[in-house]
């Protein structure tokens, strides 16, 4: 496995003074979206493991709560996971923009985990996540709905196909997730499709446990990467880290953890971490 990274710096962005992540409250939200195709649901294949992985992620943070090391954990599965909880006020009307809604919105958490279906469009420079209810739009998109980190969010862990596409990143699509003053620093996701099954529960359990103090980006790639014989069938996890300098972004990737979230400064650039040569379906082969 050859770990690689590429970096973008966005010129003309204003610098901002940010609070260190460690000074913020500690809250986790998990969204397991497993049921699809029924009344009031969005169209996709139902996968029961999606809620099981969410339970593994939440379970570790609940153990931290019991030890006095974390403050709160919320689970919003299936129909409770709606697009309005991903929509920022800058991207939609007040009635539909609930990403900072207490105990529910993605930007009300410091860390969130979601397991669902996803997709991407290079032409539109976006990825999307399929929601558990069609009450709003069935897809929460990275450009039309999300503006992360103007609430509390610092780290997003996204188990969804095509949620971190290299070409979308190269074209600047994911820079729309943040503003220069955002507190959000890490989008852990997948380039191309990612496989699903009970083995995902096991690696999510290892990942969340092993990332308490460091490795929150690097461990994601170590655990979720899967190489298979042939072409177009690897699982290619990626970590996109936003921040002011590459050194700060690398420090967060390697040494940041749930309880030691490294400050990355103003969000004026990003670094894309990946496994060189990883070759998924529904995505180009990553550079060697």
XYZ file of N, CA and C in Angstrom:
864
model
N 0.850 -1.192 0.000
C 0.000 0.000 0.000
C 0.883 1.239 0.000
N 0.685 2.117 -0.961
C 1.498 3.319 -1.116
C 0.642 4.545 -0.833
N 0.844 5.137 0.329
C 0.057 6.307 0.704
C 0.569 7.525 -0.046
N -0.346 8.246 -0.705
C 0.006 9.416 -1.497
C -0.875 10.590 -1.072
N -0.466 11.804 -1.466
C -1.325 12.960 -1.244
C -1.084 13.996 -2.315
N -2.108 14.797 -2.563
C -2.022 15.951 -3.444
C -2.607 17.144 -2.703
N -2.167 18.347 -3.076
C -2.551 19.543 -2.331
C -3.067 20.621 -3.275
N -4.097 21.344 -2.821
C -4.593 22.540 -3.494
C -4.532 23.700 -2.517
N -4.150 24.878 -3.019
C -4.233 26.101 -2.224
C -5.113 27.081 -2.971
N -6.087 27.642 -2.278
C -7.035 28.559 -2.902
C -6.591 29.983 -2.611
N -6.311 30.746 -3.623
C -5.833 32.116 -3.439
C -6.991 33.059 -3.180
N -6.679 34.171 -2.552
C -7.666 35.226 -2.373
C -8.611 35.020 -1.217
N -8.396 34.000 -0.383
C -9.293 33.760 0.747
C -8.827 34.559 1.954
N -9.776 35.126 2.677
C -9.437 35.895 3.874
C -9.035 34.956 4.995
N -8.059 35.374 5.794
C -7.651 34.584 6.940
C -8.564 34.884 8.117
N -8.683 33.919 9.016
C -9.576 34.092 10.159
C -8.958 33.457 11.387
N -9.283 33.987 12.543
C -8.831 33.422 13.806
C -9.822 32.354 14.234
N -9.321 31.133 14.454
C -10.184 30.010 14.790
C -9.843 29.480 16.170
N -10.860 29.030 16.884
C -10.634 28.379 18.164
C -10.082 26.985 17.945
N -9.140 26.526 18.765
C -8.687 25.139 18.658
C -9.855 24.195 18.875
N -9.841 23.075 18.153
C -10.945 22.123 18.267
C -11.102 21.601 19.684
N -9.996 21.483 20.410
C -10.072 20.931 21.760
C -10.898 21.797 22.698
N -11.107 23.075 22.318
C -11.868 23.962 23.185
C -13.367 23.794 23.004
N -13.776 23.031 21.985
C -15.186 22.876 21.693
C -15.787 21.731 22.496
N -17.126 21.684 22.538
C -17.817 20.577 23.184
C -17.620 19.305 22.371
N -17.910 18.172 22.988
C -17.697 16.890 22.333
C -19.025 16.178 22.124
N -19.522 16.213 20.903
C -20.789 15.570 20.566
C -20.625 14.800 19.267
N -21.226 13.613 19.220
C -21.179 12.762 18.032
C -22.588 12.484 17.540
N -22.786 12.561 16.221
C -24.026 12.126 15.587
C -23.702 10.995 14.621
N -24.550 9.967 14.594
C -24.419 8.904 13.599
C -25.722 8.793 12.825
N -25.574 8.521 11.528
C -26.715 8.405 10.623
C -26.551 7.099 9.838
N -27.291 6.080 10.232
C -27.289 4.820 9.501
C -28.547 4.743 8.651
N -28.379 4.740 7.340
C -29.535 4.785 6.438
C -29.563 3.465 5.674
N -30.438 2.568 6.115
C -30.442 1.193 5.619
C -31.679 0.834 4.815
N -32.783 1.553 5.017
C -34.067 1.181 4.419
C -34.408 2.095 3.251
N -34.638 1.492 2.106
C -34.920 2.251 0.893
C -36.050 1.582 0.112
N -36.682 2.364 -0.747
C -37.644 1.815 -1.693
C -39.063 1.675 -1.195
N -39.324 1.981 0.071
C -40.670 1.874 0.612
C -41.381 3.214 0.624
N -42.557 3.233 1.232
C -43.340 4.462 1.313
C -42.569 5.523 2.082
N -42.446 6.700 1.504
C -41.746 7.803 2.149
C -40.239 7.691 2.129
N -39.720 6.649 1.455
C -38.278 6.431 1.411
C -37.718 6.766 0.033
N -36.405 6.877 -0.036
C -35.733 7.147 -1.301
C -35.392 5.830 -1.998
N -35.102 5.906 -3.277
C -34.878 4.703 -4.077
C -33.413 4.278 -4.045
N -33.180 3.089 -3.526
C -31.859 2.467 -3.505
C -32.055 1.060 -2.951
N -30.974 0.290 -2.892
C -31.047 -1.052 -2.317
C -30.922 -0.970 -0.802
N -31.782 -1.693 -0.096
C -31.716 -1.717 1.367
C -30.552 -2.592 1.825
N -29.787 -2.088 2.795
C -28.647 -2.808 3.364
C -28.710 -2.671 4.879
N -29.043 -3.741 5.573
C -29.204 -3.660 7.027
C -27.907 -3.302 7.739
N -26.765 -3.590 7.110
C -25.490 -3.324 7.771
C -25.246 -1.833 7.970
N -25.949 -0.981 7.228
C -25.728 0.459 7.359
C -26.041 0.957 8.771
N -27.079 0.420 9.385
C -27.379 0.823 10.762
C -26.480 0.105 11.760
N -25.996 -1.066 11.388
C -25.112 -1.811 12.286
C -23.746 -1.140 12.409
N -23.236 -0.612 11.308
C -21.965 0.116 11.389
C -22.137 1.401 12.194
N -23.284 2.063 12.002
C -23.557 3.272 12.787
C -23.583 2.943 14.279
N -24.134 1.778 14.622
C -24.184 1.364 16.026
C -22.780 1.115 16.577
N -21.894 0.550 15.758
C -20.514 0.338 16.202
C -19.830 1.674 16.481
N -20.034 2.623 15.586
C -19.414 3.938 15.757
C -19.951 4.620 17.007
N -21.276 4.612 17.155
C -21.889 5.243 18.327
C -21.494 4.536 19.613
N -21.363 3.211 19.545
C -21.055 2.444 20.746
C -19.743 2.854 21.381
N -18.731 3.117 20.555
C -17.451 3.526 21.125
C -17.575 4.880 21.813
N -18.263 5.816 21.175
C -18.404 7.136 21.790
C -19.275 7.078 23.044
N -20.243 6.172 23.070
C -21.014 5.992 24.304
C -20.131 5.480 25.435
N -19.133 4.664 25.094
C -18.198 4.210 26.129
C -17.363 5.371 26.648
N -17.026 6.318 25.770
C -16.318 7.515 26.228
C -17.204 8.366 27.129
N -18.494 8.462 26.780
C -19.430 9.199 27.636
C -19.465 8.571 29.025
N -19.536 7.247 29.082
C -19.589 6.547 30.367
C -18.337 6.774 31.195
N -17.225 7.035 30.507
C -15.954 7.278 31.201
C -15.718 8.752 31.491
N -16.688 9.591 31.149
C -16.538 11.019 31.375
C -15.619 11.704 30.385
N -15.385 11.063 29.217
C -14.442 11.595 28.233
C -15.128 12.158 26.996
N -16.451 12.134 26.967
C -17.223 12.664 25.845
C -18.551 13.137 26.402
N -19.218 14.034 25.694
C -20.414 14.631 26.287
C -21.725 14.021 25.816
N -21.846 13.683 24.515
C -23.170 13.294 24.027
C -23.050 12.522 22.720
N -23.962 11.574 22.513
C -24.030 10.790 21.279
C -25.488 10.707 20.849
N -25.751 10.976 19.578
C -27.111 10.908 19.038
C -27.129 10.012 17.807
N -28.147 9.156 17.717
C -28.331 8.276 16.563
C -29.590 8.688 15.816
N -29.443 8.971 14.525
C -30.571 9.375 13.677
C -30.567 8.496 12.435
N -31.238 7.356 12.542
C -31.208 6.372 11.473
C -32.407 6.500 10.539
N -32.244 5.958 9.346
C -33.318 5.799 8.367
C -34.123 7.075 8.166
N -35.422 7.075 8.451
C -36.257 8.236 8.129
C -35.901 9.476 8.942
N -35.126 9.307 10.017
C -34.691 10.471 10.799
C -33.564 11.229 10.104
N -32.939 10.598 9.113
C -31.844 11.236 8.371
C -32.421 11.906 7.131
N -32.594 13.217 7.213
C -33.244 13.978 6.151
C -32.273 15.025 5.593
N -32.530 15.448 4.376
C -31.654 16.421 3.724
C -31.606 17.746 4.470
N -32.703 18.135 5.121
C -32.679 19.432 5.807
C -31.648 19.460 6.934
N -31.310 18.291 7.497
C -30.307 18.238 8.558
C -28.890 18.415 8.017
N -28.753 18.408 6.699
C -27.467 18.628 6.035
C -27.409 19.996 5.354
N -28.497 20.740 5.420
C -28.602 21.982 4.657
C -28.239 23.189 5.510
N -27.275 23.963 5.017
C -26.832 25.172 5.703
C -27.726 26.349 5.329
N -27.827 27.311 6.233
C -28.666 28.485 5.994
C -28.214 29.259 4.763
N -26.940 29.176 4.421
C -26.443 29.858 3.223
C -26.855 29.152 1.935
N -27.411 27.926 2.061
C -27.754 27.128 0.885
C -29.251 26.880 0.728
N -30.064 27.368 1.667
C -31.492 27.109 1.562
C -32.289 27.993 2.493
N -33.621 28.033 2.320
C -34.474 28.849 3.193
C -34.452 28.339 4.628
N -34.805 29.211 5.558
C -34.732 28.882 6.984
C -35.475 27.596 7.301
N -36.640 27.403 6.698
C -37.454 26.223 7.007
C -36.768 24.924 6.606
N -35.850 24.996 5.640
C -35.193 23.790 5.139
C -33.740 23.672 5.568
N -33.226 24.654 6.287
C -31.808 24.684 6.658
C -31.665 24.369 8.140
N -31.415 23.099 8.445
C -31.408 22.650 9.838
C -30.107 21.945 10.204
N -29.006 22.305 9.550
C -27.766 21.586 9.843
C -27.224 21.878 11.233
N -27.694 22.958 11.869
C -27.275 23.234 13.250
C -28.378 22.919 14.257
N -29.424 22.223 13.830
C -30.502 21.865 14.760
C -29.947 21.022 15.900
N -30.283 21.384 17.116
C -29.731 20.716 18.294
C -30.010 19.221 18.269
N -28.965 18.449 18.505
C -29.040 16.998 18.655
C -29.477 16.272 17.386
N -29.380 16.937 16.236
C -29.832 16.307 15.000
C -29.011 16.720 13.786
N -28.792 18.025 13.592
C -28.096 18.510 12.410
C -26.634 18.112 12.384
N -26.095 17.949 11.170
C -24.707 17.499 11.055
C -23.725 18.514 11.630
N -24.068 19.800 11.584
C -23.147 20.821 12.081
C -23.361 21.122 13.562
N -24.252 20.367 14.206
C -24.389 20.460 15.657
C -23.466 19.472 16.361
N -22.843 18.577 15.599
C -21.908 17.601 16.159
C -20.474 18.052 15.917
N -19.563 17.564 16.742
C -18.137 17.749 16.492
C -17.618 16.684 15.540
N -18.227 15.496 15.629
C -17.867 14.356 14.784
C -19.158 13.710 14.310
N -19.240 13.380 13.016
C -20.376 12.565 12.592
C -19.909 11.407 11.731
N -20.743 10.358 11.726
C -20.552 9.184 10.873
C -21.845 8.938 10.125
N -21.741 8.667 8.831
C -22.917 8.306 8.043
C -22.573 7.102 7.179
N -23.529 6.165 7.089
C -23.393 5.029 6.177
C -24.647 4.978 5.321
N -24.463 5.213 4.032
C -25.575 5.230 3.094
C -25.034 4.984 1.693
N -25.893 5.136 0.696
C -25.462 5.103 -0.698
C -25.040 6.505 -1.134
N -24.212 6.559 -2.164
C -23.767 7.855 -2.655
C -23.442 7.814 -4.132
N -23.100 8.974 -4.657
C -22.719 9.082 -6.058
C -21.963 10.378 -6.283
N -21.539 10.602 -7.529
C -20.838 11.845 -7.835
C -21.071 12.231 -9.287
N -20.812 13.493 -9.582
C -20.847 14.011 -10.947
C -19.626 14.887 -11.156
N -18.755 14.486 -12.079
C -17.608 15.336 -12.394
C -18.062 16.631 -13.053
N -19.065 16.546 -13.920
C -19.536 17.733 -14.632
C -20.072 18.787 -13.673
N -20.788 18.339 -12.636
C -21.372 19.270 -11.662
C -20.466 19.509 -10.465
N -19.331 18.809 -10.413
C -18.342 18.972 -9.339
C -18.976 18.755 -7.965
N -19.616 17.605 -7.804
C -20.283 17.327 -6.530
C -20.345 15.832 -6.260
N -20.516 15.507 -4.985
C -20.943 14.179 -4.559
C -22.274 14.330 -3.850
N -22.995 13.214 -3.714
C -24.257 13.258 -2.983
C -24.423 12.010 -2.137
N -25.222 12.155 -1.089
C -25.537 11.070 -0.171
C -27.039 10.856 -0.187
N -27.469 9.602 -0.290
C -28.894 9.290 -0.342
C -29.456 9.275 1.073
N -30.539 9.999 1.270
C -31.141 10.156 2.589
C -32.188 9.070 2.867
N -32.673 9.041 4.102
C -33.615 8.016 4.520
C -35.064 8.406 4.387
N -35.326 9.639 3.960
C -36.695 10.125 3.808
C -36.774 10.991 2.565
N -37.900 10.885 1.849
C -38.099 11.743 0.682
C -38.907 12.990 1.014
N -39.035 13.283 2.314
C -39.774 14.481 2.726
C -39.106 15.743 2.190
N -37.774 15.726 2.121
C -37.020 16.794 1.464
C -36.429 16.182 0.191
N -35.388 16.740 -0.337
C -34.691 16.108 -1.454
C -34.097 14.784 -0.989
N -34.078 13.789 -1.875
C -33.544 12.482 -1.493
C -32.022 12.465 -1.434
N -31.375 13.443 -2.045
C -29.916 13.483 -2.049
C -29.425 14.754 -1.372
N -28.569 14.587 -0.371
C -27.859 15.724 0.213
C -26.557 15.885 -0.561
N -26.378 17.023 -1.214
C -25.228 17.210 -2.091
C -24.199 18.137 -1.460
N -22.941 17.896 -1.839
C -21.846 18.649 -1.232
C -21.857 20.116 -1.627
N -22.453 20.455 -2.777
C -22.446 21.856 -3.205
C -23.770 22.569 -2.948
N -24.889 21.886 -3.155
C -26.190 22.548 -3.059
C -26.694 22.681 -1.625
N -26.214 21.827 -0.721
C -26.748 21.814 0.637
C -25.723 22.105 1.730
N -24.491 21.647 1.568
C -23.558 21.616 2.696
C -22.640 22.829 2.749
N -22.475 23.351 3.951
C -21.462 24.350 4.293
C -21.102 24.052 5.739
N -20.032 23.290 5.927
C -19.757 22.655 7.210
C -18.790 23.467 8.062
N -18.978 23.372 9.377
C -18.028 23.955 10.302
C -18.339 25.355 10.761
N -19.474 25.935 10.319
C -19.881 27.209 10.920
C -20.763 26.961 12.136
N -21.008 25.666 12.406
C -21.558 25.247 13.687
C -20.414 24.679 14.513
N -20.452 23.366 14.787
C -19.422 22.738 15.610
C -18.588 21.704 14.868
N -19.008 21.280 13.689
C -18.422 20.102 13.064
C -16.938 20.276 12.753
N -16.169 19.230 13.076
C -14.741 19.188 12.793
C -14.389 18.009 11.889
N -14.980 16.825 12.155
C -14.611 15.608 11.431
C -15.869 14.911 10.919
N -15.870 14.559 9.629
C -16.947 13.777 9.022
C -16.376 12.455 8.521
N -17.025 11.350 8.878
C -16.638 10.027 8.393
C -17.799 9.513 7.546
N -17.549 9.356 6.247
C -18.616 9.117 5.276
C -18.394 7.768 4.604
N -19.167 6.765 5.023
C -19.120 5.446 4.376
C -20.197 5.436 3.297
N -19.823 5.932 2.133
C -20.751 6.016 1.005
C -19.947 6.014 -0.279
N -20.452 5.343 -1.283
C -19.770 5.281 -2.568
C -19.577 6.678 -3.157
N -18.408 6.895 -3.754
C -18.131 8.079 -4.572
C -18.247 9.395 -3.797
N -18.063 9.329 -2.499
C -18.265 10.513 -1.657
C -17.037 11.400 -1.551
N -15.894 10.938 -2.109
C -14.676 11.741 -2.091
C -13.900 11.569 -3.390
N -14.537 11.852 -4.500
C -13.963 11.595 -5.824
C -12.766 12.500 -6.111
N -11.692 11.910 -6.642
C -10.475 12.676 -6.913
C -10.715 13.798 -7.912
N -11.410 13.515 -9.011
C -11.590 14.540 -10.026
C -12.476 15.674 -9.533
N -13.505 15.344 -8.747
C -14.325 16.401 -8.149
C -13.454 17.288 -7.264
N -12.565 16.662 -6.489
C -11.651 17.445 -5.644
C -10.725 18.305 -6.502
N -10.136 17.715 -7.546
C -9.230 18.474 -8.410
C -9.923 19.684 -9.024
N -11.188 19.519 -9.371
C -11.944 20.601 -10.007
C -12.481 21.620 -9.006
N -12.171 21.429 -7.731
C -12.575 22.394 -6.710
C -13.948 22.162 -6.126
N -14.547 20.987 -6.404
C -15.906 20.745 -5.946
C -16.068 20.738 -4.440
N -15.102 20.155 -3.725
C -15.275 20.020 -2.276
C -14.890 21.275 -1.502
N -14.275 22.250 -2.167
C -13.981 23.497 -1.460
C -15.271 24.197 -1.041
N -16.396 23.812 -1.684
C -17.678 24.403 -1.317
C -18.191 23.891 0.028
N -17.522 22.880 0.585
C -17.909 22.389 1.909
C -17.537 23.365 3.019
N -16.601 24.284 2.752
C -16.074 25.143 3.810
C -16.006 26.594 3.349
N -15.874 27.485 4.328
C -15.431 28.852 4.095
C -14.098 29.010 4.820
N -13.422 30.128 4.600
C -12.103 30.295 5.219
C -12.178 30.274 6.740
N -13.316 30.682 7.313
C -13.451 30.731 8.772
C -14.074 29.472 9.360
N -14.299 28.459 8.533
C -14.922 27.222 8.992
C -14.062 26.504 10.022
N -14.719 25.839 10.970
C -14.015 24.990 11.920
C -13.902 23.551 11.457
N -14.463 23.235 10.300
C -14.450 21.872 9.771
C -13.106 21.572 9.125
N -12.538 20.387 9.416
C -11.199 20.106 8.911
C -11.058 18.809 8.129
N -11.929 17.807 8.317
C -11.653 16.497 7.712
C -12.911 15.840 7.166
N -12.829 15.412 5.906
C -13.892 14.667 5.214
C -13.294 13.323 4.807
N -13.553 12.279 5.593
C -13.094 10.925 5.283
C -14.166 10.236 4.456
N -13.798 9.716 3.288
C -14.815 9.273 2.348
C -14.237 8.190 1.440
N -14.829 8.025 0.240
C -14.368 7.033 -0.729
C -14.306 7.626 -2.126
N -13.227 7.309 -2.820
C -13.126 7.542 -4.255
C -13.636 6.283 -4.945
N -14.672 6.420 -5.773
C -15.265 5.256 -6.407
C -16.220 4.536 -5.471
N -16.664 3.366 -5.903
C -17.600 2.580 -5.097
C -16.863 1.895 -3.954
N -17.601 1.621 -2.883
C -17.039 0.878 -1.755
C -17.942 -0.312 -1.465
N -17.331 -1.443 -1.166
C -18.101 -2.660 -0.922
C -18.730 -2.630 0.464
N -19.685 -3.522 0.675
C -20.454 -3.493 1.916
C -20.681 -4.917 2.414
N -20.759 -5.071 3.724
C -20.983 -6.372 4.338
C -20.628 -6.309 5.809
N -20.713 -7.440 6.480
C -20.433 -7.467 7.911
C -18.997 -7.084 8.239
N -18.081 -7.286 7.279
C -16.689 -6.913 7.521
C -16.553 -5.416 7.770
N -17.481 -4.611 7.252
C -17.415 -3.166 7.472
C -17.631 -2.851 8.949
N -18.532 -3.584 9.597
C -18.727 -3.393 11.042
C -17.414 -3.584 11.787
N -16.663 -4.599 11.378
C -15.419 -4.905 12.085
C -14.383 -3.806 11.889
N -14.251 -3.305 10.643
C -13.217 -2.282 10.475
C -13.651 -0.932 11.028
N -14.949 -0.640 11.021
C -15.409 0.592 11.663
C -15.147 0.534 13.166
N -15.387 -0.626 13.761
C -15.136 -0.793 15.197
C -13.664 -0.573 15.521
N -12.776 -1.148 14.701
C -11.341 -0.950 14.934
C -10.951 0.507 14.712
N -11.467 1.075 13.638
C -11.104 2.453 13.303
C -11.487 3.432 14.401
N -12.717 3.352 14.870
C -13.172 4.338 15.854
C -12.422 4.172 17.172
N -12.121 2.936 17.543
C -11.384 2.689 18.781
C -9.942 3.178 18.681
N -9.307 2.948 17.542
C -7.885 3.255 17.399
C -7.604 4.722 17.105
N -8.654 5.522 16.893
C -8.453 6.918 16.502
C -8.783 7.902 17.617
N -8.852 7.420 18.818
C -9.162 8.311 19.944
C -8.113 9.408 20.109
N -6.838 9.048 19.998
C -5.783 10.019 20.263
C -5.040 10.499 19.040
N -4.987 9.669 17.982
C -4.283 10.081 16.766
C -4.707 9.192 15.606
N -4.212 9.524 14.411
C -4.452 8.707 13.228
C -5.854 8.771 12.665
N -6.598 9.835 12.942
C -8.010 9.869 12.552
C -8.192 9.852 11.034
N -7.213 10.341 10.293
C -7.254 10.240 8.839
C -6.535 9.004 8.339
N -5.325 8.797 8.826
C -4.497 7.679 8.374
C -5.135 6.334 8.708
N -5.720 6.218 9.892
C -6.359 4.956 10.278
C -7.553 4.630 9.386
N -8.269 5.666 8.948
C -9.406 5.446 8.050
C -8.946 4.755 6.766
N -7.858 5.244 6.202
C -7.349 4.645 4.973
C -6.813 3.244 5.240
N -6.109 3.056 6.348
C -5.582 1.728 6.693
C -6.697 0.697 6.830
N -7.783 1.064 7.489
C -8.848 0.101 7.776
C -9.776 -0.137 6.588
N -10.112 0.905 5.847
C -11.142 0.782 4.812
C -10.586 0.368 3.452
N -9.274 0.468 3.258
C -8.672 0.091 1.973
C -8.780 -1.411 1.752
N -9.151 -1.800 0.532
C -9.231 -3.221 0.191
C -8.803 -3.398 -1.260
N -7.755 -4.182 -1.456
C -7.246 -4.472 -2.794
C -7.771 -5.826 -3.241
N -8.242 -5.903 -4.481
C -8.726 -7.157 -5.045
C -8.054 -7.411 -6.384
N -7.962 -8.679 -6.760
C -7.404 -9.042 -8.054
C -8.245 -8.457 -9.183
N -7.595 -8.155 -10.280
C -8.316 -7.632 -11.429
C -8.358 -6.117 -11.426
N -9.276 -5.572 -12.216
C -9.390 -4.132 -12.380
C -10.731 -3.632 -11.873
N -10.751 -2.369 -11.483
C -11.992 -1.665 -11.149
C -12.778 -2.327 -10.027
N -12.087 -2.829 -9.003
C -12.830 -3.463 -7.915
C -12.198 -3.248 -6.540
N -11.267 -2.294 -6.422
C -10.682 -1.989 -5.113
C -11.597 -1.055 -4.323
N -11.482 -1.092 -2.999
C -12.090 -0.079 -2.134
C -11.030 0.985 -1.866
N -11.330 2.235 -2.200
C -10.337 3.308 -2.168
C -10.748 4.416 -1.200
N -10.511 4.232 0.092
C -10.813 5.297 1.045
C -9.873 6.479 0.847
N -10.376 7.671 1.113
C -9.581 8.891 1.005
C -9.857 9.768 2.218
N -8.951 10.686 2.460
C -9.141 11.669 3.521
C -8.816 13.043 2.948
N -9.797 13.937 2.965
C -9.602 15.308 2.501
C -9.509 16.195 3.731
N -8.367 16.847 3.895
C -8.138 17.682 5.073
C -8.016 19.133 4.625
N -8.798 19.999 5.251
C -8.836 21.424 4.929
C -8.014 22.206 5.950
N -7.301 23.226 5.486
C -6.537 24.025 6.430
C -5.658 25.048 5.745
N -4.843 25.717 6.557
C -4.049 26.845 6.074
C -2.750 26.411 5.415
N -2.055 25.450 6.022
C -0.788 24.988 5.462
C -0.821 23.474 5.317
N 0.020 22.971 4.428
C 0.088 21.522 4.265
C 0.570 20.855 5.545
N 1.504 21.484 6.243
C 2.013 20.902 7.489
C 0.894 20.727 8.510
N 0.005 21.712 8.618
C -1.116 21.600 9.550
C -2.072 20.492 9.124
N -2.290 20.370 7.826
C -3.206 19.345 7.332
C -2.624 17.948 7.537
N -1.330 17.787 7.302
C -0.683 16.498 7.535
C -0.725 16.138 9.019
N -0.526 17.130 9.884
C -0.563 16.877 11.328
C -1.931 16.377 11.759
N -2.992 16.961 11.204
C -4.337 16.495 11.533
C -4.561 15.077 11.020
N -4.125 14.797 9.809
C -4.285 13.477 9.197
C -3.565 12.400 10.004
N -2.335 12.677 10.415
C -1.521 11.662 11.077
C -1.716 11.630 12.589
N -1.846 12.799 13.200
C -1.779 12.874 14.658
C -3.064 13.366 15.320
N -4.053 13.782 14.530
C -5.327 14.186 15.107
C -6.139 12.981 15.542
N -6.955 13.164 16.565
C -7.835 12.104 17.054
C -9.117 12.713 17.582
N -10.054 11.853 17.968
C -11.342 12.358 18.466
C -11.136 13.330 19.621
N -10.218 12.991 20.522
C -9.980 13.832 21.694
C -8.728 14.706 21.557
N -8.160 14.725 20.376
C -6.986 15.569 20.137
C -7.053 16.083 18.702
N -8.068 16.891 18.447
C -8.293 17.393 17.095
C -7.365 18.587 16.849
N -6.456 18.420 15.910
C -5.428 19.429 15.679
C -6.012 20.637 14.943
N -5.675 21.846 15.365
C -6.124 23.034 14.628
C -5.426 23.102 13.274
N -6.185 23.385 12.229
C -5.594 23.469 10.891
C -5.638 24.887 10.324
N -6.079 25.859 11.128
C -6.055 27.242 10.678
C -7.152 27.555 9.679
N -6.997 28.668 8.985
C -7.986 29.096 7.998
C -8.073 28.083 6.863
N -9.275 27.882 6.374
C -9.495 26.864 5.346
C -9.285 27.485 3.958
N -8.013 27.622 3.613
C -7.640 28.241 2.341
C -7.025 27.231 1.378
N -7.055 25.960 1.736
C -6.536 24.909 0.873
C -6.921 23.557 1.429
N -6.606 22.508 0.683
C -6.904 21.158 1.155
C -5.867 20.188 0.621
N -5.699 19.083 1.333
C -4.817 18.002 0.910
C -5.637 16.724 0.819
N -5.420 15.988 -0.262
C -6.177 14.777 -0.584
C -5.255 13.582 -0.376
N -5.555 12.766 0.633
C -4.742 11.600 0.971
C -5.403 10.348 0.400
N -4.591 9.451 -0.182
C -5.144 8.275 -0.848
C -4.068 7.207 -0.979
N -4.480 6.015 -1.420
C -3.553 4.924 -1.687
C -3.230 4.928 -3.174
N -1.957 5.096 -3.499
C -1.546 5.144 -4.892
C -1.872 3.857 -5.629
N -2.428 3.997 -6.837
C -2.745 2.845 -7.667
C -4.059 2.170 -7.348
N -4.782 2.642 -6.338
C -6.070 2.041 -5.992
C -7.027 2.208 -7.177
N -7.734 1.133 -7.522
C -8.503 1.097 -8.768
C -9.937 0.638 -8.479
N -10.860 1.577 -8.248
C -12.229 1.208 -7.887
C -13.148 1.133 -9.102
N -14.343 0.640 -8.901
C -15.392 0.837 -9.895
C -15.975 2.237 -9.696
N -16.516 2.804 -10.764
C -17.146 4.136 -10.741
C -16.178 5.235 -10.331
N -14.921 5.075 -10.738
C -13.919 6.098 -10.471
C -12.622 5.738 -11.173
N -11.839 6.742 -11.549
C -10.577 6.494 -12.223
C -9.581 5.831 -11.283
N -8.614 5.121 -11.849
C -7.524 4.576 -11.050
C -6.728 5.729 -10.462
N -6.452 5.660 -9.168
C -5.726 6.736 -8.510
C -4.255 6.719 -8.927
N -3.600 7.880 -8.967
C -2.197 7.939 -9.393
C -1.304 7.048 -8.535
N -0.283 6.467 -9.167
C 0.667 5.609 -8.448
C 1.508 6.441 -7.480
